[in-house]
PDB file of C-alpha atoms (C1' of nucleotides) in Angstrom:
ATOM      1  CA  UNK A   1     -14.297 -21.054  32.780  1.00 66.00           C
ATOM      2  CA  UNK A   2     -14.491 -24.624  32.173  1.00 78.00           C
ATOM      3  CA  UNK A   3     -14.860 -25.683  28.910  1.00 74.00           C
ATOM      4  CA  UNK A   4     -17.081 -28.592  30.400  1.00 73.00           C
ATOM      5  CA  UNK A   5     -17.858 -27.253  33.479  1.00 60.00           C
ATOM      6  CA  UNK A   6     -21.318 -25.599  32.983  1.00 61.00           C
ATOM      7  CA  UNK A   7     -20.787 -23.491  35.707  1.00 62.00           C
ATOM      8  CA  UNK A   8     -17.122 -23.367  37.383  1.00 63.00           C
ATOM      9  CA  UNK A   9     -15.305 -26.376  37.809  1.00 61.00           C
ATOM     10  CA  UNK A  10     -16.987 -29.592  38.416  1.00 58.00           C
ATOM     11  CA  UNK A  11     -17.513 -31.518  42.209  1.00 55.00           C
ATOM     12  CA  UNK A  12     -14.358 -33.341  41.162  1.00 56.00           C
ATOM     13  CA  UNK A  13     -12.794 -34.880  44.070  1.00 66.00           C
ATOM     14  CA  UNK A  14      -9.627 -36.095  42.779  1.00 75.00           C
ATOM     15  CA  UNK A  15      -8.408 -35.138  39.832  1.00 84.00           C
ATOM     16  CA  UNK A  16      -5.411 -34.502  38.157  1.00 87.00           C
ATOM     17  CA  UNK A  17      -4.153 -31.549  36.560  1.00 89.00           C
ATOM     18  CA  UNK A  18      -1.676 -31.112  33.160  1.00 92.00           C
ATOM     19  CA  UNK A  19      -0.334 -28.336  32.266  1.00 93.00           C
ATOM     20  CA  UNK A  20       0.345 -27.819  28.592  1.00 94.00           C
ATOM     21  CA  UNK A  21       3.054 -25.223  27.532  1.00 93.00           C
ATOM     22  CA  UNK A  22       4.413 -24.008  24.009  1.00 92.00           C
ATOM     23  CA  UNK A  23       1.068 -24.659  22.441  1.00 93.00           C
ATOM     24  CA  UNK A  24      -0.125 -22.296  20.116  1.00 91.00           C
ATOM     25  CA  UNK A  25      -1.948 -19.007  20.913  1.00 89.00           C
ATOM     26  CA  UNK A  26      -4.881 -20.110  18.680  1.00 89.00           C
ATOM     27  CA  UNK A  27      -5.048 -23.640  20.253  1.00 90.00           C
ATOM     28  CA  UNK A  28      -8.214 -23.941  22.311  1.00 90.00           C
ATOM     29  CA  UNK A  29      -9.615 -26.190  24.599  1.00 90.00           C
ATOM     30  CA  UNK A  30     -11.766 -28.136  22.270  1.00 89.00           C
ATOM     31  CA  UNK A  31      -8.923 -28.708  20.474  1.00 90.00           C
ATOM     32  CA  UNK A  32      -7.169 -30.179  22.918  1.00 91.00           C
ATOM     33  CA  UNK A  33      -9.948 -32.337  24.029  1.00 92.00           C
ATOM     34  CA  UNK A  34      -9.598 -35.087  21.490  1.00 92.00           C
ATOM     35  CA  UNK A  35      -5.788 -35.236  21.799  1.00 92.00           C
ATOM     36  CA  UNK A  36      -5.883 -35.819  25.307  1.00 94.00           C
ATOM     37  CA  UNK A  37      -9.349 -37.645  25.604  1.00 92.00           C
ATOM     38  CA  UNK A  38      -7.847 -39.758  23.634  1.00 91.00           C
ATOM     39  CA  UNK A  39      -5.280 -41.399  25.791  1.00 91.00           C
ATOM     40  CA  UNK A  40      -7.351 -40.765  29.246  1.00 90.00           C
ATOM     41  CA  UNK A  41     -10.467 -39.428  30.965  1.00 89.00           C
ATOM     42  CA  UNK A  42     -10.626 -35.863  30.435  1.00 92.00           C
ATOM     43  CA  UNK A  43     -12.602 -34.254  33.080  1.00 89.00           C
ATOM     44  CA  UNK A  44     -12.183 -30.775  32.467  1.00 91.00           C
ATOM     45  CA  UNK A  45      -9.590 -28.254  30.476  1.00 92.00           C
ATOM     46  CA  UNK A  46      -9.181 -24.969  31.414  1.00 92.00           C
ATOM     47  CA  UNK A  47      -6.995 -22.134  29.116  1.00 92.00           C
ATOM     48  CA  UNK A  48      -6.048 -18.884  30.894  1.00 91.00           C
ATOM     49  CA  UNK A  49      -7.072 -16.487  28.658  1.00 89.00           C
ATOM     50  CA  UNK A  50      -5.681 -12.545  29.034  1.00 85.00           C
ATOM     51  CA  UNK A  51      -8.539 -10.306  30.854  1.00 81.00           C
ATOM     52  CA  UNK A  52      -7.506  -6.886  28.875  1.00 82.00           C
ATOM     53  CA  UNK A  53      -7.324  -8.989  25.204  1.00 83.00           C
ATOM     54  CA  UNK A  54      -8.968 -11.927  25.731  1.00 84.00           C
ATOM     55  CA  UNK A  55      -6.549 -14.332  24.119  1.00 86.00           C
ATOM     56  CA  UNK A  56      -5.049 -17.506  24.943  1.00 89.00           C
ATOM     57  CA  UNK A  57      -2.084 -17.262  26.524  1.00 91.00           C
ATOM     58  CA  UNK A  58      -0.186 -20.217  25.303  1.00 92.00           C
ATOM     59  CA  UNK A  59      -1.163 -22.745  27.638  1.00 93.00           C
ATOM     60  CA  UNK A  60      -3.709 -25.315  29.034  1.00 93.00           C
ATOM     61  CA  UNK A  61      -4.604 -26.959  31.858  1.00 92.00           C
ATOM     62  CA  UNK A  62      -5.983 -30.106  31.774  1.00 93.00           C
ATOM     63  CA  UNK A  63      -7.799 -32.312  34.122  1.00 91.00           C
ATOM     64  CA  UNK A  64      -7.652 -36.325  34.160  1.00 91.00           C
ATOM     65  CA  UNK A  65      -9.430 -38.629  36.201  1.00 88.00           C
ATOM     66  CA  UNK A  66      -6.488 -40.727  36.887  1.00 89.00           C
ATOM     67  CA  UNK A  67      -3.138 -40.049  37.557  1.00 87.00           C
ATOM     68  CA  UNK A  68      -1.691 -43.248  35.098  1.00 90.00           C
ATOM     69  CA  UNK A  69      -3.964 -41.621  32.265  1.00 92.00           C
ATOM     70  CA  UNK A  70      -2.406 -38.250  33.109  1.00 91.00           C
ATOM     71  CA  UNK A  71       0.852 -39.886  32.656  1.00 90.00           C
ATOM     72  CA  UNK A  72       0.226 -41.884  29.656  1.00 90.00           C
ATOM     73  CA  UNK A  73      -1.122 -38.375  27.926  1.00 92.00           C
ATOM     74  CA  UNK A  74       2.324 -36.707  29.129  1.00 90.00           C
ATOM     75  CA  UNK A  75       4.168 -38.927  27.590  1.00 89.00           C
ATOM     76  CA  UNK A  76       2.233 -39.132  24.466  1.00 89.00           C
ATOM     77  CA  UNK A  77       1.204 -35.687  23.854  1.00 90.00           C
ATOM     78  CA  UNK A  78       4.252 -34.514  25.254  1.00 91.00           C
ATOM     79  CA  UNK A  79       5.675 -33.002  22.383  1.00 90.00           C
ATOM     80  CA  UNK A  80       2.955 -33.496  20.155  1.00 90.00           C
ATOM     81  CA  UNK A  81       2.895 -31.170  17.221  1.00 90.00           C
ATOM     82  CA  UNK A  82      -0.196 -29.117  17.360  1.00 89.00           C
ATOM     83  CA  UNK A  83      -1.171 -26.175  14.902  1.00 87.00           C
ATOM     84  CA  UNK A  84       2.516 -26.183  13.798  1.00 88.00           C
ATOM     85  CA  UNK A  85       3.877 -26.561  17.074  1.00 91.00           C
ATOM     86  CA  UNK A  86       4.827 -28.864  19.651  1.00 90.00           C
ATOM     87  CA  UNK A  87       2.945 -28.537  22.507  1.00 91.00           C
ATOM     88  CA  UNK A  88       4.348 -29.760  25.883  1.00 92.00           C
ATOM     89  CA  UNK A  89       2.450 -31.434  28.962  1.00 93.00           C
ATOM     90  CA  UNK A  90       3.275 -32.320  32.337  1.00 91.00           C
ATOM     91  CA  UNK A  91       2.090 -32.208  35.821  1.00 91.00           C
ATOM     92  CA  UNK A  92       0.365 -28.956  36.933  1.00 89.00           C
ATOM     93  CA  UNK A  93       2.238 -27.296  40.013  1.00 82.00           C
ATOM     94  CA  UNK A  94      -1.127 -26.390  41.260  1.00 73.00           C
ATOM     95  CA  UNK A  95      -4.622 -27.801  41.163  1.00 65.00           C
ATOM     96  CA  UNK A  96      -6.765 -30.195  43.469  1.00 61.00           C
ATOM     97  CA  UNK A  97      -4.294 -33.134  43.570  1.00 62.00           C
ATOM     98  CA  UNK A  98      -1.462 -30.707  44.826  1.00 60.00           C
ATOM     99  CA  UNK A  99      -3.387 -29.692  47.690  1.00 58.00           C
ATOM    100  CA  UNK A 100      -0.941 -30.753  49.659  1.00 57.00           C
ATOM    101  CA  UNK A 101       1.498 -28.472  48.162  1.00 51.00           C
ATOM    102  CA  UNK A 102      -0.831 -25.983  48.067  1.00 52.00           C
ATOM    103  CA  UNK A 103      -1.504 -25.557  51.685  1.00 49.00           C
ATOM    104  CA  UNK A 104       2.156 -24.736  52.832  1.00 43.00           C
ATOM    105  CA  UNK A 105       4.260 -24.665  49.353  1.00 47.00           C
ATOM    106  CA  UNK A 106       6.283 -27.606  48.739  1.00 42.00           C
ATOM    107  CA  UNK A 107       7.170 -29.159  52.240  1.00 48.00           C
ATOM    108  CA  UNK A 108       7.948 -32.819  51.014  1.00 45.00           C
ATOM    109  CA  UNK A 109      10.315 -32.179  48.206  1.00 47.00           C
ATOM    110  CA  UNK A 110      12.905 -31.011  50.698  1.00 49.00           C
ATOM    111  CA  UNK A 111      13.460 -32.023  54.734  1.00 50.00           C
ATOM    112  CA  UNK A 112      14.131 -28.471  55.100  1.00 49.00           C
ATOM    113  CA  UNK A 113      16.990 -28.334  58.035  1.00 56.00           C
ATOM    114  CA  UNK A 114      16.127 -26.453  60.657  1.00 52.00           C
ATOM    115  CA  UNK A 115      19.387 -25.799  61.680  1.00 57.00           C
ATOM    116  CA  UNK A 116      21.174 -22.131  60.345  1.00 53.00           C
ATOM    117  CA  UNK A 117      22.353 -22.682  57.260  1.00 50.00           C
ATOM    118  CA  UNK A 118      25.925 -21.066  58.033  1.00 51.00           C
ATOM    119  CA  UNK A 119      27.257 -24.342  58.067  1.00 52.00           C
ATOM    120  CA  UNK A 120      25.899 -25.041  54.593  1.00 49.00           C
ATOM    121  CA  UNK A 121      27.059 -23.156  51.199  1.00 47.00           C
ATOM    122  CA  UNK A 122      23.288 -22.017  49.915  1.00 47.00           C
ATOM    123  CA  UNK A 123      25.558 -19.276  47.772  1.00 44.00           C
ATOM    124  CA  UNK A 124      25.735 -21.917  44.901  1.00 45.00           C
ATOM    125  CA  UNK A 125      21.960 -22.902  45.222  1.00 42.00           C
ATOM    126  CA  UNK A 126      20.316 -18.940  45.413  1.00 43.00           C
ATOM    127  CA  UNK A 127      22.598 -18.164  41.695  1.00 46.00           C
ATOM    128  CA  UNK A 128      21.194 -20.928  40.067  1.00 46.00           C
ATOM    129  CA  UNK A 129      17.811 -20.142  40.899  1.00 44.00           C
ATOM    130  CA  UNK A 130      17.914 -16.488  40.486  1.00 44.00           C
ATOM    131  CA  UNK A 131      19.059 -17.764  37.153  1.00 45.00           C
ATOM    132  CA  UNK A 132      16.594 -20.114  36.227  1.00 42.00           C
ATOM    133  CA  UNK A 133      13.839 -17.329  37.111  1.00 41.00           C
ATOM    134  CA  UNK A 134      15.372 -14.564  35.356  1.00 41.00           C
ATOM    135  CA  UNK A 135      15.618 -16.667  32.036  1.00 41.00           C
ATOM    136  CA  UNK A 136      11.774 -16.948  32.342  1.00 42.00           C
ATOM    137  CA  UNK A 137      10.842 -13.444  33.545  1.00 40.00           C
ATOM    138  CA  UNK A 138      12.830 -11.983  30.836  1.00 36.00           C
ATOM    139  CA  UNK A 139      10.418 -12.437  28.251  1.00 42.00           C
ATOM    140  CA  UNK A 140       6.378 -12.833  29.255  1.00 44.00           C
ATOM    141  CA  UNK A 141       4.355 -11.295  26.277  1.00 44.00           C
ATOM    142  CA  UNK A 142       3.920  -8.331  23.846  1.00 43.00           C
ATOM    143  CA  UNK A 143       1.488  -6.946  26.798  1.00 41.00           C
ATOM    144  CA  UNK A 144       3.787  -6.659  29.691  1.00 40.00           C
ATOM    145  CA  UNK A 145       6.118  -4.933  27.550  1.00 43.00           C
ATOM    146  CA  UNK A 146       3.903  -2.292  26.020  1.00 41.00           C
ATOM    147  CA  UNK A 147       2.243  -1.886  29.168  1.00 40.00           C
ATOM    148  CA  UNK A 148       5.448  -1.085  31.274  1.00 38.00           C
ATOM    149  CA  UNK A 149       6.087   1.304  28.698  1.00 41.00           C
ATOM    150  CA  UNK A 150       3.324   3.528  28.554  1.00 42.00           C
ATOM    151  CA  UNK A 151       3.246   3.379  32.468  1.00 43.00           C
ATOM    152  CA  UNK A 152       6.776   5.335  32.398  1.00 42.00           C
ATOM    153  CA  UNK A 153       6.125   7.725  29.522  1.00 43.00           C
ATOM    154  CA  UNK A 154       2.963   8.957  32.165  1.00 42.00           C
ATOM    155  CA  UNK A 155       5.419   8.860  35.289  1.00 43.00           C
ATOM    156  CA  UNK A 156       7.990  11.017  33.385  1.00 43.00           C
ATOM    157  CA  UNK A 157       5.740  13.374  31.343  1.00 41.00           C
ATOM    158  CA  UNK A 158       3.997  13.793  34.774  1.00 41.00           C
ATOM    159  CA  UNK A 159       7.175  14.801  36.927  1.00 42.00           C
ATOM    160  CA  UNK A 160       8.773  16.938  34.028  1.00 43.00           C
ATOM    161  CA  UNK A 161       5.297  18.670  33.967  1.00 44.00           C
ATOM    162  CA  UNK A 162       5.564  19.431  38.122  1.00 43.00           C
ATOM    163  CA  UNK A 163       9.285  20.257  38.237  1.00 44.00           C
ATOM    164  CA  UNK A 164       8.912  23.279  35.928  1.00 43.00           C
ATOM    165  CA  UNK A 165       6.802  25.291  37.668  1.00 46.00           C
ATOM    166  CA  UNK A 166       8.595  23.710  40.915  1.00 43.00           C
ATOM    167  CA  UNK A 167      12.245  25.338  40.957  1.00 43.00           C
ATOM    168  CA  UNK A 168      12.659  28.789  42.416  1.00 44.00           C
ATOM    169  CA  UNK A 169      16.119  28.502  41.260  1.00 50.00           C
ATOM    170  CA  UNK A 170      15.816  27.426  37.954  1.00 45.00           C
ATOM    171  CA  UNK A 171      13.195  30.492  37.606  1.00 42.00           C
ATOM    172  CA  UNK A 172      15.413  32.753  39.208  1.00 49.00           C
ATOM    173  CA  UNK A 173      18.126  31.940  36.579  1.00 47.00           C
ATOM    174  CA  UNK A 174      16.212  31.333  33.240  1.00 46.00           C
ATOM    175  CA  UNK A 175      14.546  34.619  33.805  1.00 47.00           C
ATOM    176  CA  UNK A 176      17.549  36.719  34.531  1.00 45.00           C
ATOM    177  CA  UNK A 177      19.098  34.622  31.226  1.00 48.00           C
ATOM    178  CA  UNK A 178      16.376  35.480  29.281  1.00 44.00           C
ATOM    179  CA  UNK A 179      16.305  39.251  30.563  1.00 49.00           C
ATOM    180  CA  UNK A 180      20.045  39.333  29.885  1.00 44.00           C
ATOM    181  CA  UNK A 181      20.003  37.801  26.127  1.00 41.00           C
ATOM    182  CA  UNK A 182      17.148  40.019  25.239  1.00 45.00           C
ATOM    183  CA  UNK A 183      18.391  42.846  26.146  1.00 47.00           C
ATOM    184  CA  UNK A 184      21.928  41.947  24.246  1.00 47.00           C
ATOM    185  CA  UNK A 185      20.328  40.833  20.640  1.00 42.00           C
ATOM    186  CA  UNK A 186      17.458  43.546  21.251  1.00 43.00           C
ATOM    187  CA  UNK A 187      16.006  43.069  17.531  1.00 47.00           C
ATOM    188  CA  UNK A 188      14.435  46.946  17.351  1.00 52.00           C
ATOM    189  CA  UNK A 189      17.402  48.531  18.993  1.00 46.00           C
ATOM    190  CA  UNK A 190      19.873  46.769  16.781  1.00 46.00           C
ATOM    191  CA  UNK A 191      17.864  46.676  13.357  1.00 47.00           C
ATOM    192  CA  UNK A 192      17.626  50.681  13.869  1.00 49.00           C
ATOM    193  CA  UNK A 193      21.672  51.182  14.646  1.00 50.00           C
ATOM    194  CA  UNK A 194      23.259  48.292  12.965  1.00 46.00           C
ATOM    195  CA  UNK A 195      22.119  46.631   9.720  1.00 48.00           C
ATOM    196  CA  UNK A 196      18.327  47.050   8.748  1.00 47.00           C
ATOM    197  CA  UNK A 197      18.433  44.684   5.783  1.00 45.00           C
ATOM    198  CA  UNK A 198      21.012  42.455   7.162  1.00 53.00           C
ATOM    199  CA  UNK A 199      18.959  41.153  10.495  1.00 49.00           C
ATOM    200  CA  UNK A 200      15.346  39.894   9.773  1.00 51.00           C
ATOM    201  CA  UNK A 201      15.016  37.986  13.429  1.00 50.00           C
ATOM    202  CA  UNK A 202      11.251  39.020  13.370  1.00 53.00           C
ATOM    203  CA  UNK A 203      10.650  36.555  10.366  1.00 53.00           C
ATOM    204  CA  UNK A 204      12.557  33.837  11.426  1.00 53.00           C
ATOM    205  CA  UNK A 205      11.698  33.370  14.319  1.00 50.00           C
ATOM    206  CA  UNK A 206       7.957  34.125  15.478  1.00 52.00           C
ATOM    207  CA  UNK A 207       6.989  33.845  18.906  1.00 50.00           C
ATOM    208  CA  UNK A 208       4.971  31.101  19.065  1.00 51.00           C
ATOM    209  CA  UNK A 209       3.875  31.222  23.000  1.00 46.00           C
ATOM    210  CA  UNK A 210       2.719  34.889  22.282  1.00 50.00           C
ATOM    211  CA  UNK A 211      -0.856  35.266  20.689  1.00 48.00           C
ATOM    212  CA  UNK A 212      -2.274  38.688  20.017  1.00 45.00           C
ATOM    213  CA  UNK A 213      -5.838  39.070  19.403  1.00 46.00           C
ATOM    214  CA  UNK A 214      -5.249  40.692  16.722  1.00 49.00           C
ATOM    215  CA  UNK A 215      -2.689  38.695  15.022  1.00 47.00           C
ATOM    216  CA  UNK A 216      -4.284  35.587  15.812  1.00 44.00           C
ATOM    217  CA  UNK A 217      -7.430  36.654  14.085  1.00 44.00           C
ATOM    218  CA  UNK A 218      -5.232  37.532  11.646  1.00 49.00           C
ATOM    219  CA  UNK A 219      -4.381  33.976  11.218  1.00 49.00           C
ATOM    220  CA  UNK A 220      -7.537  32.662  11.158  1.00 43.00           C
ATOM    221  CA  UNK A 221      -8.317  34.933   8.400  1.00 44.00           C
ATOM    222  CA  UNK A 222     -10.510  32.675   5.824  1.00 45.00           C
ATOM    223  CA  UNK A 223      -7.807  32.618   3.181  1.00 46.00           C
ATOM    224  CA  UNK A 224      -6.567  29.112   4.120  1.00 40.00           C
ATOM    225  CA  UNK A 225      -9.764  27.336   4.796  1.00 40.00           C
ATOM    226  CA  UNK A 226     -12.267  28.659   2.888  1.00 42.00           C
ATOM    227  CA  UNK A 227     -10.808  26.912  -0.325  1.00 47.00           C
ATOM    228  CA  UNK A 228     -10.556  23.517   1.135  1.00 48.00           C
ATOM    229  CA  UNK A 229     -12.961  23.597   3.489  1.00 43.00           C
ATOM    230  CA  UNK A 230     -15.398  25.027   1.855  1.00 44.00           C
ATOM    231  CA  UNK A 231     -18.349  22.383   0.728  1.00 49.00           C
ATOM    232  CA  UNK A 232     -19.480  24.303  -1.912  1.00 47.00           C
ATOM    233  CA  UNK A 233     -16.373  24.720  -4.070  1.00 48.00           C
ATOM    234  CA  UNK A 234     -15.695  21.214  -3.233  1.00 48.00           C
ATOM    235  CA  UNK A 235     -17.308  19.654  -6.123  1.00 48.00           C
ATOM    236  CA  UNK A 236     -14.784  17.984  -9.065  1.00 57.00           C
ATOM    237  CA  UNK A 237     -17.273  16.555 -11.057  1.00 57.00           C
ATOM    238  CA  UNK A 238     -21.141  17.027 -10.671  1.00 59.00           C
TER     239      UNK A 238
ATOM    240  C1'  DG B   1      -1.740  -9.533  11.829  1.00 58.05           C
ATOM    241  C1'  DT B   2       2.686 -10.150  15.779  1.00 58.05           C
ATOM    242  C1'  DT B   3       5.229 -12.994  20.355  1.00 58.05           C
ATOM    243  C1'  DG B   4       7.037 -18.013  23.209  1.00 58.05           C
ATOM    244  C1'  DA B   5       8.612 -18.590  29.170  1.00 58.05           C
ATOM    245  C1'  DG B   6       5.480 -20.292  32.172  1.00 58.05           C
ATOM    246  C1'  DC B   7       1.164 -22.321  36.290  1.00 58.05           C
ATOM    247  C1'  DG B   8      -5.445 -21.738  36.500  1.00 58.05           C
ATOM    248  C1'  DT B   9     -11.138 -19.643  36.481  1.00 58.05           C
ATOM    249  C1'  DT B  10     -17.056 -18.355  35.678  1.00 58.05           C
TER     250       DT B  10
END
DNA sequence: GTTGAGCGTT
């Protein structure tokens, strides 16, 4: 979604890309147009914008003709305050002049031995990188977060759900519990031989998982509602 | 309405 590209990206052949960082979420391509046409060529700027919200997500990319322009912009709009904040540009990782790259990663930043690397020490190299990547997966955006979150409150509501109906055992034992404990505080048997006035279970605690027709309809009786929810008596003034 | 390390499409 080129913000000059009519339709896609343009028949560019070479072309360089920038990637600007730490710019604001509100900061949009056309406002990054002047700054960078500016000091170069802009060919095209593209902001990756979140498919679920819609909004920016903080950075730019944009495209120069020329790679000195490119360079010039870097270092003049590198750090650039914009909206409030400074926005930071350098070379794109990816895009049309990293095609190279691209095809097979990065194959000319390093010879690559193709020796085993027992001989080597790599142990120093693979903490430093694990590192560098956590520090920049830790935090992404309010999304990730709140998405990951109501993806385990399904996955746990869903396996509690299964695994009560799903334990002969745990049956087994609740239900001989329950028979057991019944049996012992049996409210009729001891209200009749013990104290009457003394042991009101019945009131304080009504079983909520057991509906009678009758007492249900008892419920629903039209002495709560049909004050408040009656229309007609609902007129204060008129 | 918020946030803040990174790498891209209709």
């Amino acid at each position: 979604m080129s913000r000059f590209g009519r339709s896609g990206p343009p028949p560019i052949r070479d072309t360089y890309s920038l990637l600007v960082l730490n710019i604001t979420f509100r900061t949009t391509a056309d406002d990054l147009f002047p700054l960078f046409d500016k000091y170069g060529e802009v060919v095209d700027i593209y902001i990756p914008r979140d498919r679920r919200t819609g909004d920016s997500r903080g950075f730019a990319f944009v495209r120069y003709k020329y790679e000195d322009e490119a360079q010039k912009a870097v270092d003049r709009l590198d750090g650039r305050l914009v909206d409030g904040r400074e926005m930071m540009v350098q070379f794109a990782k990816y895009g049309p002049n990293a095609e190279r790259i691209q095809k097979g990663r990065i194959m000319e930043t390093v010879p690559k031995p193709r020796g085993r690397s027992r001989s080597r020490s790599p142990r120093r190299g693979y903490r430093d990188d694990h590192r560098g990547r956590d520090s920049r997966r830790r935090s992404r955006s309010r999304s990730g977060d709140r998405y990951g979150r109501d993806r385990y409150r399904e996955r746990d509501h869903h396996r509690r759900s299964r695994s009560r109906s799903a334990s002969p055992d745990d049956y087994k034992r609740r239900g001989r519990d329950r028979k057991g404990g019944r049996d012992s505080l049996s409210p009729a048997r001891r209200s009749t031989s013990r104290s009457p006035l003394k042991t009101p279970p019945p009131r304080k605690t009504p079983p909520p998982r057991e509906g009678s027709p009758a007492r249900r309809n008892d419920d629903r009786s039209p002495v709560g509602r049909n004050d408040d929810r009656s229309p007609g008596s609902r007129s204060p003034s008129t």
